Tab-separated table of C-alpha atoms and ligand atoms in Angstrom:
chain	number	residue	atom	x	y	z
A	1	UNK	CA	78.792	98.697	44.919
A	2	UNK	CA	77.690	99.728	41.442
A	3	UNK	CA	80.361	100.428	38.830
A	4	UNK	CA	80.200	103.886	37.263
A	5	UNK	CA	80.786	104.319	33.544
A	6	UNK	CA	81.252	107.890	32.346
A	7	UNK	CA	81.043	109.169	28.781
A	8	UNK	CA	81.874	112.513	27.192
A	9	UNK	CA	80.289	112.473	23.720
A	10	UNK	CA	77.814	113.983	21.301
A	11	UNK	CA	74.050	113.575	21.244
A	12	UNK	CA	72.630	112.030	18.062
A	13	UNK	CA	68.981	112.954	17.793
A	14	UNK	CA	67.630	109.660	16.441
A	15	UNK	CA	69.260	107.935	19.410
A	16	UNK	CA	71.093	105.388	17.275
A	17	UNK	CA	74.622	106.621	17.915
A	18	UNK	CA	76.474	108.889	20.309
A	19	UNK	CA	75.625	109.419	23.955
A	20	UNK	CA	72.236	107.711	23.708
A	21	UNK	CA	73.810	104.471	22.429
A	22	UNK	CA	76.577	104.752	25.031
A	23	UNK	CA	74.198	105.129	27.974
A	24	UNK	CA	71.985	102.240	26.824
A	25	UNK	CA	75.108	100.077	26.499
A	26	UNK	CA	76.275	101.038	29.987
A	27	UNK	CA	72.853	100.196	31.431
A	28	UNK	CA	72.574	96.909	29.586
A	29	UNK	CA	75.998	95.834	30.817
A	30	UNK	CA	75.180	96.512	34.446
A	31	UNK	CA	76.983	99.805	35.000
A	32	UNK	CA	75.636	103.162	36.125
A	33	UNK	CA	76.056	105.553	33.212
A	34	UNK	CA	76.804	109.261	33.449
A	35	UNK	CA	77.069	111.476	30.373
A	36	UNK	CA	78.472	114.844	29.334
A	37	UNK	CA	77.232	116.325	26.030
A	38	UNK	CA	79.822	117.841	23.678
A	39	UNK	CA	77.712	118.533	20.598
A	40	UNK	CA	74.288	117.929	19.119
A	41	UNK	CA	73.924	116.094	15.814
A	42	UNK	CA	70.459	116.184	14.193
A	43	UNK	CA	70.144	114.308	10.914
A	44	UNK	CA	68.132	116.265	8.343
A	45	UNK	CA	65.411	114.090	6.799
A	46	UNK	CA	64.730	116.888	4.270
A	47	UNK	CA	68.323	116.766	2.995
A	48	UNK	CA	69.188	113.104	2.526
A	49	UNK	CA	69.655	112.624	6.276
A	50	UNK	CA	72.823	114.737	6.247
A	51	UNK	CA	74.223	115.756	9.631
A	52	UNK	CA	73.401	119.073	11.227
A	53	UNK	CA	76.097	119.685	13.822
A	54	UNK	CA	76.054	122.182	16.693
A	55	UNK	CA	78.894	122.243	19.240
A	56	UNK	CA	78.064	122.846	22.903
A	57	UNK	CA	79.807	125.932	24.261
A	58	UNK	CA	83.201	125.062	25.798
A	59	UNK	CA	82.321	126.477	29.228
A	60	UNK	CA	79.128	124.394	29.344
A	61	UNK	CA	81.168	121.258	28.628
A	62	UNK	CA	83.596	122.189	31.408
A	63	UNK	CA	80.656	122.779	33.780
A	64	UNK	CA	79.177	119.342	33.027
A	65	UNK	CA	82.504	117.593	33.624
A	66	UNK	CA	82.943	119.558	36.849
A	67	UNK	CA	79.496	118.469	38.081
A	68	UNK	CA	79.912	114.800	37.158
A	69	UNK	CA	83.394	114.418	38.629
A	70	UNK	CA	82.493	116.329	41.807
A	71	UNK	CA	79.404	114.179	42.410
A	72	UNK	CA	81.133	110.796	42.029
A	73	UNK	CA	84.582	109.234	42.139
A	74	UNK	CA	84.827	108.370	38.452
A	75	UNK	CA	87.891	106.586	37.121
A	76	UNK	CA	86.847	105.058	33.804
A	77	UNK	CA	85.767	107.360	30.983
A	78	UNK	CA	84.868	106.997	27.328
A	79	UNK	CA	85.470	109.897	24.955
A	80	UNK	CA	83.231	109.890	21.888
A	81	UNK	CA	82.585	112.624	19.351
A	82	UNK	CA	84.205	115.941	20.280
A	83	UNK	CA	83.878	117.627	16.914
A	84	UNK	CA	85.894	120.847	17.172
A	85	UNK	CA	89.398	121.809	18.287
A	86	UNK	CA	87.884	124.098	20.970
A	87	UNK	CA	85.949	121.151	22.431
A	88	UNK	CA	89.061	118.980	22.306
A	89	UNK	CA	90.997	121.622	24.252
A	90	UNK	CA	88.408	121.959	26.995
A	91	UNK	CA	87.966	118.180	27.376
A	92	UNK	CA	91.748	117.590	27.448
A	93	UNK	CA	92.145	120.221	30.155
A	94	UNK	CA	89.271	118.851	32.239
A	95	UNK	CA	90.527	115.259	31.967
A	96	UNK	CA	93.940	116.367	33.189
A	97	UNK	CA	92.274	117.595	36.398
A	98	UNK	CA	92.264	114.101	37.928
A	99	UNK	CA	93.796	110.668	37.377
A	100	UNK	CA	91.875	107.998	35.437
A	101	UNK	CA	92.510	104.289	35.472
A	102	UNK	CA	91.167	103.945	31.909
A	103	UNK	CA	90.421	106.484	29.175
A	104	UNK	CA	88.729	104.852	26.169
A	105	UNK	CA	88.826	107.094	23.098
A	106	UNK	CA	86.618	106.512	20.055
A	107	UNK	CA	88.433	108.933	17.726
A	108	UNK	CA	85.379	110.180	15.805
A	109	UNK	CA	86.925	112.573	13.283
A	110	UNK	CA	84.004	114.035	11.389
A	111	UNK	CA	80.496	113.180	10.507
A	112	UNK	CA	78.856	113.919	7.147
A	113	UNK	CA	77.786	117.535	6.881
A	114	UNK	CA	80.870	118.933	8.588
A	115	UNK	CA	83.448	120.827	6.568
A	116	UNK	CA	86.167	118.422	5.328
A	117	UNK	CA	88.688	121.015	6.565
A	118	UNK	CA	87.346	120.472	10.063
A	119	UNK	CA	88.514	116.846	9.899
A	120	UNK	CA	92.091	117.994	9.503
A	121	UNK	CA	91.883	120.382	12.467
A	122	UNK	CA	90.118	117.753	14.554
A	123	UNK	CA	92.694	115.121	13.579
A	124	UNK	CA	95.570	117.385	14.580
A	125	UNK	CA	93.972	118.356	17.897
A	126	UNK	CA	92.987	114.760	18.762
A	127	UNK	CA	96.512	113.569	18.031
A	128	UNK	CA	98.114	116.300	20.084
A	129	UNK	CA	95.762	116.545	23.052
A	130	UNK	CA	93.578	113.451	23.432
A	131	UNK	CA	95.501	110.406	22.199
A	132	UNK	CA	98.327	110.903	24.716
A	133	UNK	CA	95.688	110.608	27.499
A	134	UNK	CA	94.072	107.452	26.055
A	135	UNK	CA	94.618	103.975	27.450
A	136	UNK	CA	92.469	102.395	24.718
A	137	UNK	CA	91.648	103.888	21.311
A	138	UNK	CA	89.154	102.363	18.858
A	139	UNK	CA	89.566	103.781	15.320
A	140	UNK	CA	87.494	102.549	12.382
A	141	UNK	CA	89.134	102.043	8.999
A	142	UNK	CA	88.858	105.705	7.940
A	143	UNK	CA	90.139	106.956	11.296
A	144	UNK	CA	92.960	104.389	11.291
A	145	UNK	CA	94.078	105.488	7.807
A	146	UNK	CA	94.095	109.104	8.927
A	147	UNK	CA	95.761	108.613	12.315
A	148	UNK	CA	98.323	106.054	11.056
A	149	UNK	CA	99.024	107.992	7.835
A	150	UNK	CA	98.346	104.899	5.697
A	151	UNK	CA	96.458	105.325	2.401
A	152	UNK	CA	95.473	101.729	2.074
A	153	UNK	CA	94.520	99.248	4.778
A	154	UNK	CA	93.473	96.074	2.988
A	155	UNK	CA	94.992	93.134	4.875
A	156	UNK	CA	95.173	91.955	8.481
A	157	UNK	CA	98.886	92.849	8.406
A	158	UNK	CA	97.907	96.412	7.440
A	159	UNK	CA	95.465	96.553	10.374
A	160	UNK	CA	98.281	95.471	12.708
A	161	UNK	CA	100.696	98.014	11.221
A	162	UNK	CA	98.093	100.784	11.613
A	163	UNK	CA	97.541	99.752	15.246
A	164	UNK	CA	101.305	99.853	15.932
A	165	UNK	CA	101.608	103.315	14.422
A	166	UNK	CA	98.643	104.632	16.399
A	167	UNK	CA	100.069	103.129	19.610
A	168	UNK	CA	103.172	105.246	18.940
A	169	UNK	CA	100.928	108.316	19.393
A	170	UNK	CA	100.399	107.420	23.059
A	171	UNK	CA	97.612	104.904	23.737
A	172	UNK	CA	98.650	101.664	25.387
A	173	UNK	CA	95.979	99.614	23.567
A	174	UNK	CA	94.618	100.113	20.062
A	175	UNK	CA	91.547	98.367	18.615
A	176	UNK	CA	91.413	98.884	14.831
A	177	UNK	CA	87.972	97.957	13.486
A	178	UNK	CA	87.854	96.590	9.948
A	179	UNK	CA	84.074	96.863	9.696
A	180	UNK	CA	82.071	96.265	6.526
A	181	UNK	CA	84.539	98.066	4.232
A	182	UNK	CA	87.427	95.714	5.051
A	183	UNK	CA	87.749	92.975	2.377
A	184	UNK	CA	86.497	89.488	3.179
A	185	UNK	CA	83.591	87.707	4.810
A	186	UNK	CA	84.508	88.555	8.408
A	187	UNK	CA	84.292	91.699	10.504
A	188	UNK	CA	87.921	91.717	11.657
A	189	UNK	CA	89.263	93.780	14.531
A	190	UNK	CA	92.865	93.915	15.694
A	191	UNK	CA	93.722	94.522	19.348
A	192	UNK	CA	97.302	95.671	19.808
A	193	UNK	CA	98.751	96.374	23.229
A	194	UNK	CA	101.845	95.796	25.294
A	195	UNK	CA	103.536	94.290	22.214
A	196	UNK	CA	100.808	91.622	21.824
A	197	UNK	CA	98.475	91.267	18.850
A	198	UNK	CA	95.037	89.635	18.979
A	199	UNK	CA	92.790	89.169	15.953
A	200	UNK	CA	89.037	89.185	16.632
A	201	UNK	CA	86.743	87.857	13.924
A	202	UNK	CA	83.003	87.468	13.479
A	203	UNK	CA	81.129	86.815	10.227
A	204	UNK	CA	79.890	90.081	8.678
A	205	UNK	CA	76.159	90.597	9.037
A	206	UNK	CA	75.248	92.051	5.652
A	207	UNK	CA	77.238	94.775	3.945
A	208	UNK	CA	75.362	97.879	5.082
A	209	UNK	CA	76.759	100.049	7.828
A	210	UNK	CA	74.646	99.979	11.003
A	211	UNK	CA	74.519	103.220	12.977
A	212	UNK	CA	76.030	103.231	16.432
A	213	UNK	CA	78.199	100.118	16.064
A	214	UNK	CA	81.434	101.968	16.801
A	215	UNK	CA	79.889	103.862	19.726
A	216	UNK	CA	78.454	100.639	21.144
A	217	UNK	CA	81.741	98.742	20.897
A	218	UNK	CA	83.748	101.456	22.671
A	219	UNK	CA	81.014	101.919	25.302
A	220	UNK	CA	80.884	98.176	25.944
A	221	UNK	CA	84.683	98.087	26.360
A	222	UNK	CA	84.321	100.988	28.821
A	223	UNK	CA	81.605	99.168	30.792
A	224	UNK	CA	83.762	96.030	30.969
A	225	UNK	CA	86.735	98.006	32.239
A	226	UNK	CA	84.518	99.803	34.780
A	227	UNK	CA	83.485	96.389	36.107
A	228	UNK	CA	87.151	95.398	36.496
A	229	UNK	CA	87.855	93.357	33.345
A	230	UNK	CA	91.180	93.633	31.548
A	231	UNK	CA	91.324	95.232	28.086
A	232	UNK	CA	91.432	91.928	26.189
A	233	UNK	CA	88.465	90.401	28.046
A	234	UNK	CA	86.489	93.660	27.799
A	235	UNK	CA	87.160	93.885	24.039
A	236	UNK	CA	86.074	90.284	23.343
A	237	UNK	CA	82.867	90.787	25.338
A	238	UNK	CA	82.255	94.113	23.625
A	239	UNK	CA	82.564	92.550	20.172
A	240	UNK	CA	80.051	89.823	21.087
A	241	UNK	CA	77.669	92.469	22.488
A	242	UNK	CA	77.987	94.654	19.373
A	243	UNK	CA	77.582	91.719	16.980
A	244	UNK	CA	74.386	90.674	18.788
A	245	UNK	CA	73.151	94.279	18.575
A	246	UNK	CA	73.809	94.380	14.820
A	247	UNK	CA	71.907	91.109	14.352
A	248	UNK	CA	68.992	92.547	16.363
A	249	UNK	CA	69.202	95.981	14.721
A	250	UNK	CA	66.356	98.493	14.713
A	251	UNK	CA	64.836	99.787	11.455
A	252	UNK	CA	62.861	102.995	11.127
A	253	UNK	CA	62.325	105.588	8.409
A	254	UNK	CA	65.987	106.615	8.139
A	255	UNK	CA	68.059	104.968	5.395
A	256	UNK	CA	70.266	103.226	7.971
A	257	UNK	CA	69.490	100.846	10.830
A	258	UNK	CA	70.681	101.253	14.405
A	259	UNK	CA	72.326	98.790	16.785
A	260	UNK	CA	69.922	97.394	19.381
A	261	UNK	CA	71.628	97.262	22.760
A	262	UNK	CA	68.983	94.968	24.235
A	263	UNK	CA	69.774	91.959	22.052
A	264	UNK	CA	70.911	88.927	24.024
A	265	UNK	CA	74.597	88.076	23.371
A	266	UNK	CA	74.987	84.913	21.248
B	1	LIG	O1	78.952	107.006	14.941
B	1	LIG	C1	79.709	108.144	15.091
B	1	LIG	C2	78.960	109.195	15.819
B	1	LIG	C3	79.330	109.484	17.113
B	1	LIG	N1	78.720	110.436	17.833
B	1	LIG	C4	77.694	111.149	17.317
B	1	LIG	C5	77.265	110.906	16.017
B	1	LIG	C6	77.895	109.906	15.243
B	1	LIG	C7	77.437	109.629	13.893
B	1	LIG	O2	76.449	110.105	13.453
B	1	LIG	O3	76.253	111.612	15.515
B	1	LIG	C8	77.054	112.188	18.160
């Protein structure tokens, strides 16, 4: 029986991030992917590739979730970019309509081109409505600073402290991603859950951000959980999958590369 992996996230028009990256990850990892679109992000090549952001109407999001969950017995879901408090409300309400064995939340706060004020509203709504439903949350450094209320995260101890604080907001497991901005030669992630701390390290591959890395990691964790892995095993496999995808990244005419989900794991 095929494992279903479900994602509620935004579309990113170059296909490097968002729902497109999630569905490719699900497919590559042997799960059957189903997606609900929350918003449409179209980079603007005429304006320094800034983000143009259009939310999908709340009722249309509710309709998509209704269709997907009526068609199949889904019990593992990834939540990606929601983008507005209204979207957060409708997704939180729809998720509460059934039980889930795992809810993986990539707490995407804002993308470039959105009003900075929107980040604050989105942060507040995510904290209040989505994080309490999450079993796994995967903040990057910026999101961890915001959600943990820490100005500076510069050491592994800081990553652990941020993860502990974010776990206090509800999620059982927290994966804080150091990424390229975290000091040192390694891409360091901290997995905190059930009182245990695990440090995951891989050498950084260059210093430029690669589009879709965060989406791919959370989607790969989701696929692993859908196939029955535990959170620790799913996170280790997801990091190897994402690292391989960064090594094999795709270049085009945009000023940033995109993770390639078809790269063989090392
Ligand atoms: O990588 C974060 C992200 C997630 N989801 C969508 C995006 C982006 C970044 O551009 O556009 C839809």
